[in-house]
mmCIF file of C-alpha atoms and ligand atoms in Angstrom:
data_model
loop_
_atom_site.group_PDB
_atom_site.id
_atom_site.type_symbol
_atom_site.label_atom_id
_atom_site.label_comp_id
_atom_site.label_asym_id
_atom_site.label_seq_id
_atom_site.Cartn_x
_atom_site.Cartn_y
_atom_site.Cartn_z
ATOM 1 C CA UNK A 176 -89.001 23.857 -69.308
ATOM 2 C CA UNK A 177 -89.875 20.670 -71.102
ATOM 3 C CA UNK A 178 -93.490 19.787 -71.656
ATOM 4 C CA UNK A 179 -93.836 16.039 -72.003
ATOM 5 C CA UNK A 180 -96.904 14.987 -73.939
ATOM 6 C CA UNK A 181 -98.744 11.708 -73.731
ATOM 7 C CA UNK A 182 -97.718 9.341 -76.518
ATOM 8 C CA UNK A 183 -101.309 9.298 -77.731
ATOM 9 C CA UNK A 184 -101.601 13.087 -78.068
ATOM 10 C CA UNK A 185 -103.026 14.208 -81.374
ATOM 11 C CA UNK A 186 -101.829 16.918 -83.743
ATOM 12 C CA UNK A 187 -104.855 19.014 -82.737
ATOM 13 C CA UNK A 188 -103.911 18.782 -79.057
ATOM 14 C CA UNK A 189 -100.296 19.705 -79.826
ATOM 15 C CA UNK A 190 -101.474 22.709 -81.863
ATOM 16 C CA UNK A 191 -103.675 23.764 -78.976
ATOM 17 C CA UNK A 192 -100.672 23.695 -76.597
ATOM 18 C CA UNK A 193 -98.591 25.691 -79.098
ATOM 19 C CA UNK A 194 -101.409 28.210 -79.263
ATOM 20 C CA UNK A 195 -101.501 28.581 -75.462
ATOM 21 C CA UNK A 196 -97.744 29.157 -75.349
ATOM 22 C CA UNK A 197 -97.890 31.647 -78.232
ATOM 23 C CA UNK A 198 -100.576 33.614 -76.435
ATOM 24 C CA UNK A 199 -98.018 34.288 -73.710
ATOM 25 C CA UNK A 200 -95.457 35.384 -76.334
ATOM 26 C CA UNK A 201 -93.092 32.601 -75.286
ATOM 27 C CA UNK A 202 -90.778 31.017 -77.829
ATOM 28 C CA UNK A 203 -90.975 27.283 -78.166
ATOM 29 C CA UNK A 204 -89.961 24.600 -80.586
ATOM 30 C CA UNK A 205 -91.973 21.438 -80.957
ATOM 31 C CA UNK A 206 -89.779 18.368 -80.819
ATOM 32 C CA UNK A 207 -92.204 15.923 -82.301
ATOM 33 C CA UNK A 208 -90.125 12.757 -82.302
ATOM 34 C CA UNK A 209 -90.164 12.441 -78.532
ATOM 35 C CA UNK A 210 -93.385 14.356 -78.081
ATOM 36 C CA UNK A 211 -91.613 17.011 -76.097
ATOM 37 C CA UNK A 212 -92.046 20.744 -76.403
ATOM 38 C CA UNK A 213 -89.107 22.837 -75.173
ATOM 39 C CA UNK A 214 -89.931 26.288 -73.809
ATOM 40 C CA UNK A 215 -87.781 28.980 -72.197
ATOM 41 C CA UNK A 216 -87.683 28.914 -68.387
ATOM 42 C CA UNK A 217 -89.743 32.088 -67.797
ATOM 43 C CA UNK A 218 -93.144 30.439 -67.851
ATOM 44 C CA UNK A 219 -95.881 32.477 -66.130
ATOM 45 C CA UNK A 220 -97.775 30.642 -63.349
ATOM 46 C CA UNK A 221 -101.101 31.043 -65.172
ATOM 47 C CA UNK A 222 -99.744 29.264 -68.260
ATOM 48 C CA UNK A 223 -98.134 26.562 -66.150
ATOM 49 C CA UNK A 224 -101.474 25.910 -64.452
ATOM 50 C CA UNK A 225 -103.360 25.869 -67.733
ATOM 51 C CA UNK A 226 -100.896 23.433 -69.294
ATOM 52 C CA UNK A 227 -100.961 21.137 -66.276
ATOM 53 C CA UNK A 228 -104.716 20.911 -66.674
ATOM 54 C CA UNK A 229 -104.478 20.056 -70.371
ATOM 55 C CA UNK A 230 -105.181 16.385 -70.992
ATOM 56 C CA UNK A 231 -102.405 15.843 -73.530
ATOM 57 C CA UNK A 232 -99.732 17.006 -71.075
ATOM 58 C CA UNK A 233 -98.135 14.174 -69.103
ATOM 59 C CA UNK A 234 -95.733 16.340 -67.085
ATOM 60 C CA UNK A 235 -93.775 19.564 -67.132
ATOM 61 C CA UNK A 236 -90.132 19.302 -66.157
ATOM 62 C CA UNK A 237 -87.824 22.124 -65.238
ATOM 63 C CA UNK A 238 -84.391 21.473 -66.744
ATOM 64 C CA UNK A 239 -81.841 23.685 -65.007
ATOM 65 C CA UNK A 240 -79.373 23.734 -67.885
ATOM 66 C CA UNK A 241 -79.951 26.186 -70.749
ATOM 67 C CA UNK A 242 -79.479 23.306 -73.188
ATOM 68 C CA UNK A 243 -82.537 21.164 -72.521
ATOM 69 C CA UNK A 244 -82.651 18.291 -75.009
ATOM 70 C CA UNK A 245 -78.866 17.850 -74.971
ATOM 71 C CA UNK A 246 -78.623 17.649 -71.175
ATOM 72 C CA UNK A 247 -78.149 14.576 -69.017
ATOM 73 C CA UNK A 248 -80.868 15.965 -66.794
ATOM 74 C CA UNK A 249 -83.286 15.341 -69.659
ATOM 75 C CA UNK A 250 -81.805 11.972 -70.666
ATOM 76 C CA UNK A 251 -79.480 10.298 -68.139
ATOM 77 C CA UNK A 252 -78.434 7.372 -70.339
ATOM 78 C CA UNK A 253 -75.911 7.758 -73.175
ATOM 79 C CA UNK A 254 -77.311 8.242 -76.654
ATOM 80 C CA UNK A 255 -76.174 5.655 -79.173
ATOM 81 C CA UNK A 256 -76.551 6.787 -82.775
ATOM 82 C CA UNK A 257 -77.008 3.916 -85.188
ATOM 83 C CA UNK A 258 -76.098 4.753 -88.765
ATOM 84 C CA UNK A 259 -76.808 1.769 -90.994
ATOM 85 C CA UNK A 260 -75.510 -0.583 -88.302
ATOM 86 C CA UNK A 261 -72.489 1.542 -87.290
ATOM 87 C CA UNK A 262 -73.064 2.615 -83.702
ATOM 88 C CA UNK A 263 -71.609 5.774 -82.202
ATOM 89 C CA UNK A 264 -71.771 6.327 -78.453
ATOM 90 C CA UNK A 265 -72.060 2.683 -77.397
ATOM 91 C CA UNK A 266 -69.402 0.224 -76.274
ATOM 92 C CA UNK A 267 -67.606 0.318 -79.592
ATOM 93 C CA UNK A 268 -65.124 3.072 -80.403
ATOM 94 C CA UNK A 269 -65.986 4.623 -83.783
ATOM 95 C CA UNK A 270 -62.967 5.130 -86.007
ATOM 96 C CA UNK A 271 -63.458 7.814 -88.648
ATOM 97 C CA UNK A 272 -60.597 8.764 -90.912
ATOM 98 C CA UNK A 273 -59.780 10.002 -94.374
ATOM 99 C CA UNK A 274 -58.335 12.909 -96.297
ATOM 100 C CA UNK A 275 -58.817 16.535 -95.407
ATOM 101 C CA UNK A 276 -60.314 17.243 -98.834
ATOM 102 C CA UNK A 277 -61.825 15.246 -101.664
ATOM 103 C CA UNK A 278 -59.241 15.403 -104.437
ATOM 104 C CA UNK A 279 -60.159 12.579 -106.825
ATOM 105 C CA UNK A 280 -62.255 9.438 -106.950
ATOM 106 C CA UNK A 281 -59.096 7.287 -107.053
ATOM 107 C CA UNK A 282 -57.924 8.940 -103.824
ATOM 108 C CA UNK A 283 -61.209 8.121 -102.094
ATOM 109 C CA UNK A 284 -61.371 4.512 -103.288
ATOM 110 C CA UNK A 285 -57.761 3.769 -102.403
ATOM 111 C CA UNK A 286 -57.907 5.464 -99.003
ATOM 112 C CA UNK A 287 -61.264 3.880 -98.184
ATOM 113 C CA UNK A 288 -60.100 0.363 -99.081
ATOM 114 C CA UNK A 289 -56.901 0.723 -97.049
ATOM 115 C CA UNK A 290 -58.613 2.238 -94.011
ATOM 116 C CA UNK A 291 -61.266 -0.448 -94.000
ATOM 117 C CA UNK A 292 -58.508 -2.895 -93.036
ATOM 118 C CA UNK A 293 -57.741 -0.764 -89.960
ATOM 119 C CA UNK A 294 -61.228 -0.779 -88.454
ATOM 120 C CA UNK A 295 -62.402 2.500 -89.989
ATOM 121 C CA UNK A 296 -66.162 2.523 -90.492
ATOM 122 C CA UNK A 297 -66.616 6.115 -91.667
ATOM 123 C CA UNK A 298 -64.578 7.815 -94.401
ATOM 124 C CA UNK A 299 -64.170 11.548 -93.843
ATOM 125 C CA UNK A 300 -63.473 13.897 -96.784
ATOM 126 C CA UNK A 301 -64.547 17.475 -97.445
ATOM 127 C CA UNK A 302 -65.965 18.859 -100.669
ATOM 128 C CA UNK A 303 -66.479 22.346 -99.221
ATOM 129 C CA UNK A 304 -63.303 23.596 -97.559
ATOM 130 C CA UNK A 305 -62.972 26.498 -95.110
ATOM 131 C CA UNK A 306 -59.510 27.887 -95.941
ATOM 132 C CA UNK A 307 -57.716 30.764 -94.249
ATOM 133 C CA UNK A 308 -56.567 32.098 -97.615
ATOM 134 C CA UNK A 309 -58.986 32.775 -100.476
ATOM 135 C CA UNK A 310 -56.173 31.696 -102.835
ATOM 136 C CA UNK A 311 -56.004 28.166 -101.381
ATOM 137 C CA UNK A 312 -57.877 25.187 -102.857
ATOM 138 C CA UNK A 313 -61.536 25.594 -101.837
ATOM 139 C CA UNK A 314 -62.740 22.027 -102.527
ATOM 140 C CA UNK A 315 -64.564 20.454 -105.461
ATOM 141 C CA UNK A 316 -68.090 21.232 -104.204
ATOM 142 C CA UNK A 317 -70.919 19.061 -105.498
ATOM 143 C CA UNK A 318 -68.631 17.354 -108.044
ATOM 144 C CA UNK A 319 -66.569 16.180 -105.069
ATOM 145 C CA UNK A 320 -69.665 14.854 -103.338
ATOM 146 C CA UNK A 321 -70.496 12.816 -106.453
ATOM 147 C CA UNK A 322 -67.021 11.279 -106.258
ATOM 148 C CA UNK A 323 -67.537 10.537 -102.536
ATOM 149 C CA UNK A 324 -70.774 8.680 -103.247
ATOM 150 C CA UNK A 325 -69.392 6.847 -106.268
ATOM 151 C CA UNK A 326 -66.294 5.730 -104.316
ATOM 152 C CA UNK A 327 -68.567 4.364 -101.585
ATOM 153 C CA UNK A 328 -69.704 1.665 -104.029
ATOM 154 C CA UNK A 329 -66.110 0.381 -104.027
ATOM 155 C CA UNK A 330 -65.057 0.686 -100.364
ATOM 156 C CA UNK A 331 -68.486 0.294 -98.713
ATOM 157 C CA UNK A 332 -67.731 2.615 -95.761
ATOM 158 C CA UNK A 333 -70.147 5.251 -94.514
ATOM 159 C CA UNK A 334 -69.165 8.701 -95.765
ATOM 160 C CA UNK A 335 -69.106 12.068 -94.037
ATOM 161 C CA UNK A 336 -68.419 15.586 -95.239
ATOM 162 C CA UNK A 337 -68.393 19.213 -94.077
ATOM 163 C CA UNK A 338 -71.113 21.769 -94.733
ATOM 164 C CA UNK A 339 -70.282 25.458 -94.417
ATOM 165 C CA UNK A 340 -73.360 27.178 -95.725
ATOM 166 C CA UNK A 341 -77.125 26.741 -95.419
ATOM 167 C CA UNK A 342 -77.202 26.212 -99.201
ATOM 168 C CA UNK A 343 -74.802 23.217 -98.914
ATOM 169 C CA UNK A 344 -77.001 21.264 -96.510
ATOM 170 C CA UNK A 345 -79.597 19.751 -98.799
ATOM 171 C CA UNK A 346 -76.975 19.111 -101.489
ATOM 172 C CA UNK A 347 -74.586 17.328 -99.106
ATOM 173 C CA UNK A 348 -77.465 15.396 -97.505
ATOM 174 C CA UNK A 349 -78.201 13.821 -100.911
ATOM 175 C CA UNK A 350 -74.751 12.216 -100.991
ATOM 176 C CA UNK A 351 -73.292 11.799 -97.496
ATOM 177 C CA UNK A 352 -74.332 9.655 -94.522
ATOM 178 C CA UNK A 353 -73.126 12.185 -91.940
ATOM 179 C CA UNK A 354 -72.734 15.958 -92.203
ATOM 180 C CA UNK A 355 -70.046 17.839 -90.281
ATOM 181 C CA UNK A 356 -70.031 21.384 -88.928
ATOM 182 C CA UNK A 357 -66.489 22.741 -88.762
ATOM 183 C CA UNK A 358 -65.040 24.719 -85.878
ATOM 184 C CA UNK A 359 -65.457 28.018 -87.729
ATOM 185 C CA UNK A 360 -69.184 27.455 -88.103
ATOM 186 C CA UNK A 361 -70.122 26.159 -84.667
ATOM 187 C CA UNK A 362 -72.169 29.282 -84.048
ATOM 188 C CA UNK A 363 -73.559 29.711 -87.553
ATOM 189 C CA UNK A 364 -77.068 29.483 -86.180
ATOM 190 C CA UNK A 365 -78.868 29.464 -89.521
ATOM 191 C CA UNK A 366 -76.697 26.530 -90.577
ATOM 192 C CA UNK A 367 -77.483 24.711 -87.309
ATOM 193 C CA UNK A 368 -81.224 25.255 -87.795
ATOM 194 C CA UNK A 369 -81.038 23.858 -91.326
ATOM 195 C CA UNK A 370 -79.127 20.829 -90.017
ATOM 196 C CA UNK A 371 -81.970 20.279 -87.594
ATOM 197 C CA UNK A 372 -84.146 19.609 -90.602
ATOM 198 C CA UNK A 373 -81.674 17.657 -92.775
ATOM 199 C CA UNK A 374 -82.510 14.108 -91.694
ATOM 200 C CA UNK A 375 -78.838 13.074 -91.368
ATOM 201 C CA UNK A 376 -76.638 12.698 -88.261
ATOM 202 C CA UNK A 377 -74.393 15.707 -87.636
ATOM 203 C CA UNK A 378 -70.847 15.919 -86.271
ATOM 204 C CA UNK A 379 -70.615 19.237 -84.447
ATOM 205 C CA UNK A 380 -67.060 20.433 -83.924
ATOM 206 C CA UNK A 381 -66.281 22.689 -81.011
ATOM 207 C CA UNK A 382 -65.433 26.237 -82.044
ATOM 208 C CA UNK A 383 -61.800 27.097 -81.425
ATOM 209 C CA UNK A 384 -62.745 29.787 -78.910
ATOM 210 C CA UNK A 385 -66.025 28.380 -77.625
ATOM 211 C CA UNK A 386 -66.819 27.205 -74.131
ATOM 212 C CA UNK A 387 -68.280 23.777 -73.460
ATOM 213 C CA UNK A 388 -71.618 25.432 -72.678
ATOM 214 C CA UNK A 389 -71.661 27.296 -76.001
ATOM 215 C CA UNK A 390 -70.825 24.016 -77.764
ATOM 216 C CA UNK A 391 -73.772 22.294 -76.086
ATOM 217 C CA UNK A 392 -76.068 25.222 -76.913
ATOM 218 C CA UNK A 393 -75.145 24.749 -80.580
ATOM 219 C CA UNK A 394 -76.038 21.058 -80.280
ATOM 220 C CA UNK A 395 -79.331 22.204 -78.759
ATOM 221 C CA UNK A 396 -80.048 24.316 -81.859
ATOM 222 C CA UNK A 397 -79.796 21.246 -84.083
ATOM 223 C CA UNK A 398 -81.842 19.092 -81.704
ATOM 224 C CA UNK A 399 -84.519 21.702 -81.070
ATOM 225 C CA UNK A 400 -85.044 21.955 -84.819
ATOM 226 C CA UNK A 401 -85.834 18.271 -85.063
ATOM 227 C CA UNK A 402 -82.568 16.323 -85.310
ATOM 228 C CA UNK A 403 -81.611 14.250 -82.233
ATOM 229 C CA UNK A 404 -78.533 12.694 -83.899
ATOM 230 C CA UNK A 405 -75.714 15.022 -82.882
ATOM 231 C CA UNK A 406 -72.129 13.841 -82.325
ATOM 232 C CA UNK A 407 -69.893 16.337 -80.534
ATOM 233 C CA UNK A 408 -66.261 16.638 -81.661
ATOM 234 C CA UNK A 409 -63.437 18.234 -79.658
ATOM 235 C CA UNK A 410 -60.760 19.546 -82.053
ATOM 236 C CA UNK A 411 -58.578 21.819 -79.952
ATOM 237 C CA UNK A 412 -58.898 25.426 -78.878
ATOM 238 C CA UNK A 413 -56.821 28.565 -79.413
ATOM 239 C CA UNK A 414 -54.367 29.241 -76.597
ATOM 240 C CA UNK A 415 -50.989 30.996 -76.273
ATOM 241 C CA UNK A 416 -49.235 27.681 -76.967
ATOM 242 C CA UNK A 417 -47.744 27.554 -80.446
ATOM 243 C CA UNK A 418 -45.986 24.197 -80.549
ATOM 244 C CA UNK A 419 -49.256 22.731 -81.778
ATOM 245 C CA UNK A 420 -51.815 24.257 -84.155
ATOM 246 C CA UNK A 421 -54.411 24.303 -81.350
ATOM 247 C CA UNK A 422 -54.425 22.956 -77.790
ATOM 248 C CA UNK A 423 -56.338 19.694 -77.526
ATOM 249 C CA UNK A 424 -58.674 20.262 -74.594
ATOM 250 C CA UNK A 425 -59.293 16.789 -73.263
ATOM 251 C CA UNK A 426 -60.900 18.173 -70.108
ATOM 252 C CA UNK A 427 -63.753 19.313 -72.327
ATOM 253 C CA UNK A 428 -64.503 15.678 -73.180
ATOM 254 C CA UNK A 429 -64.591 14.684 -69.517
ATOM 255 C CA UNK A 430 -66.668 17.751 -68.613
ATOM 256 C CA UNK A 431 -69.099 17.388 -71.512
ATOM 257 C CA UNK A 432 -69.596 13.701 -70.663
ATOM 258 C CA UNK A 433 -71.000 14.759 -67.288
ATOM 259 C CA UNK A 434 -73.337 17.323 -68.882
ATOM 260 C CA UNK A 435 -74.678 15.603 -71.983
ATOM 261 C CA UNK A 436 -75.862 12.197 -73.147
ATOM 262 C CA UNK A 437 -74.619 12.842 -76.708
ATOM 263 C CA UNK A 438 -71.661 10.889 -78.141
ATOM 264 C CA UNK A 439 -68.338 12.748 -78.118
ATOM 265 C CA UNK A 440 -65.430 12.107 -80.485
ATOM 266 C CA UNK A 441 -61.992 13.731 -80.738
ATOM 267 C CA UNK A 442 -60.146 15.069 -83.794
ATOM 268 C CA UNK A 443 -56.477 15.087 -82.768
ATOM 269 C CA UNK A 444 -55.349 16.014 -86.321
ATOM 270 C CA UNK A 445 -56.676 19.583 -86.358
ATOM 271 C CA UNK A 446 -55.739 19.999 -82.694
ATOM 272 C CA UNK A 447 -52.095 19.081 -83.217
ATOM 273 C CA UNK A 448 -51.509 20.202 -86.800
ATOM 274 C CA UNK A 449 -48.582 17.759 -86.877
ATOM 275 C CA UNK A 450 -48.535 14.034 -87.247
ATOM 276 C CA UNK A 451 -45.768 13.002 -84.846
ATOM 277 C CA UNK A 452 -47.963 13.307 -81.736
ATOM 278 C CA UNK A 453 -51.221 11.931 -83.095
ATOM 279 C CA UNK A 454 -50.703 8.554 -81.460
ATOM 280 C CA UNK A 455 -50.432 9.778 -77.847
ATOM 281 C CA UNK A 456 -53.267 12.248 -78.398
ATOM 282 C CA UNK A 457 -55.481 9.485 -79.802
ATOM 283 C CA UNK A 458 -54.717 7.156 -76.890
ATOM 284 C CA UNK A 459 -55.373 9.907 -74.352
ATOM 285 C CA UNK A 460 -58.689 10.725 -76.042
ATOM 286 C CA UNK A 461 -59.928 7.175 -75.603
ATOM 287 C CA UNK A 462 -58.641 7.046 -72.033
ATOM 288 C CA UNK A 463 -60.560 10.218 -71.158
ATOM 289 C CA UNK A 464 -63.811 8.716 -72.441
ATOM 290 C CA UNK A 465 -64.195 9.712 -76.095
ATOM 291 C CA UNK A 466 -66.531 7.545 -78.160
ATOM 292 C CA UNK A 467 -64.490 7.790 -81.321
ATOM 293 C CA UNK A 468 -61.720 9.464 -83.284
ATOM 294 C CA UNK A 469 -61.698 11.578 -86.440
ATOM 295 C CA UNK A 470 -58.237 11.485 -88.007
ATOM 296 C CA UNK A 471 -56.795 12.814 -91.261
ATOM 297 C CA UNK A 472 -55.242 10.126 -93.449
ATOM 298 C CA UNK A 473 -54.107 10.505 -97.045
ATOM 299 C CA UNK A 474 -53.088 7.625 -99.308
ATOM 300 C CA UNK A 475 -50.047 9.715 -100.325
ATOM 301 C CA UNK A 476 -49.585 12.367 -97.606
ATOM 302 C CA UNK A 477 -46.662 14.016 -99.431
ATOM 303 C CA UNK A 478 -49.004 15.241 -102.186
ATOM 304 C CA UNK A 479 -52.051 16.064 -100.016
ATOM 305 C CA UNK A 480 -53.670 19.278 -101.268
ATOM 306 C CA UNK A 481 -54.402 20.497 -97.751
ATOM 307 C CA UNK A 482 -53.200 19.953 -94.206
ATOM 308 C CA UNK A 483 -50.193 17.977 -95.468
ATOM 309 C CA UNK A 484 -48.240 18.290 -92.200
ATOM 310 C CA UNK A 485 -50.866 16.461 -90.193
ATOM 311 C CA UNK A 486 -51.877 13.807 -92.750
ATOM 312 C CA UNK A 487 -50.974 10.251 -91.771
ATOM 313 C CA UNK A 488 -50.337 7.459 -94.234
ATOM 314 C CA UNK A 489 -52.715 4.481 -93.982
ATOM 315 C CA UNK A 490 -49.832 2.437 -92.504
ATOM 316 C CA UNK A 491 -49.214 5.037 -89.798
ATOM 317 C CA UNK A 492 -52.916 5.082 -89.035
ATOM 318 C CA UNK A 493 -52.968 1.295 -88.730
ATOM 319 C CA UNK A 494 -50.298 1.387 -86.005
ATOM 320 C CA UNK A 495 -52.360 3.916 -84.055
ATOM 321 C CA UNK A 496 -55.526 1.835 -84.449
ATOM 322 C CA UNK A 497 -53.760 -1.202 -82.932
ATOM 323 C CA UNK A 498 -52.689 0.801 -79.868
ATOM 324 C CA UNK A 499 -56.095 2.456 -79.571
ATOM 325 C CA UNK A 500 -57.586 -1.028 -79.412
ATOM 326 C CA UNK A 501 -55.425 -1.818 -76.347
ATOM 327 C CA UNK A 502 -56.481 1.318 -74.477
ATOM 328 C CA UNK A 503 -60.098 0.761 -75.463
ATOM 329 C CA UNK A 504 -60.040 -2.767 -74.062
ATOM 330 C CA UNK A 505 -58.526 -1.513 -70.813
ATOM 331 C CA UNK A 506 -61.467 0.884 -70.604
ATOM 332 C CA UNK A 507 -64.066 -1.824 -71.276
ATOM 333 C CA UNK A 508 -64.616 -0.606 -74.832
ATOM 334 C CA UNK A 509 -64.171 -2.340 -78.159
ATOM 335 C CA UNK A 510 -62.374 -1.476 -81.396
ATOM 336 C CA UNK A 511 -63.469 -3.730 -84.232
ATOM 337 C CA UNK A 512 -60.432 -4.098 -86.456
ATOM 338 C CA UNK A 513 -62.000 -6.788 -88.640
HETATM 339 C C1 PEP B 270 -61.820 19.537 -91.030
HETATM 340 O O1 PEP B 270 -62.122 18.636 -90.236
HETATM 341 O O2 PEP B 270 -61.654 19.343 -92.237
HETATM 342 C C2 PEP B 270 -61.655 20.931 -90.526
HETATM 343 C C3 PEP B 270 -61.619 21.960 -91.339
HETATM 344 O O3 PEP B 270 -61.505 21.005 -89.200
HETATM 345 P P1 PEP B 270 -61.854 22.207 -88.177
HETATM 346 O O4 PEP B 270 -63.205 22.708 -88.542
HETATM 347 O O5 PEP B 270 -61.806 21.515 -86.855
HETATM 348 O O6 PEP B 270 -60.770 23.229 -88.339
HETATM 349 MN MN1 MN B 271 -57.974 19.388 -92.559
#
């Protein structure tokens, strides 16, 4: 259920409604930005009646889907997230690219400057790295984030980075424009709650064995805790197929587009785990309706400290960007390569 409050409702009135709901031992989360209060669907008739008679309540809507705020039922029109003038989810395709991990400030400046010429608006790079082996490079942590922010002064792109732990959130939010939840953490609910309160847009990757509904429920966690700026990212799922690292599930993009108003991007790099098929996967992603791409690019792929096999050179990325522009235009979208 979604309780829509009148725009003029006061804090006292909202507290009164919370009190009524609490009295019935129902869990709810105030979503103050839109003056909506989301409640579970088992609302007793007596409470429903009482709420309907409360002056501050404009209407009470039943949203069939378990994810309320993320659903198209709640908001039929696409959400466009505007981050310092860079729009995600609108007509323009958002190109995000950069190295798997932050290695040095020189790496970030050089990669950022080169990618800027290929229409990239957001430089990806992780300071906290989820690695399968504890003996692999784990990222530079906060020192890396300082490099990310310092390099931004030179390339001028927006910067994004991964957070793996609740404790990383407020640190990363000091430096980055966008925070990313990796596939392994899609259901780290404490992390999602903290991201609800972080004040920065969040890229939420789909877990490698998660359904579309579970993915949207994770988006709901972030939204219900106060952050409406969630960008979904399909990055491939685990299947029996072993010619690619994961299987890029493009149906999930088409399906999720029918269910949610949130922007959806695709990361073909972690899906494929190899660079030779990144072009067709990128083109197909745009054709299926993705709002952007997240691609790994290293200024010198042969020395990349992680995910070397899938890292493109800036030149290789540029060729893909040119072809993506053609597909985007055919789909009535725009890629700004200026
Ligand atoms: C990444 O984007 O750096 C990453 C680790 O990807 P994923 O979480 O999709 O494996
Ligand atoms: Mn990687």
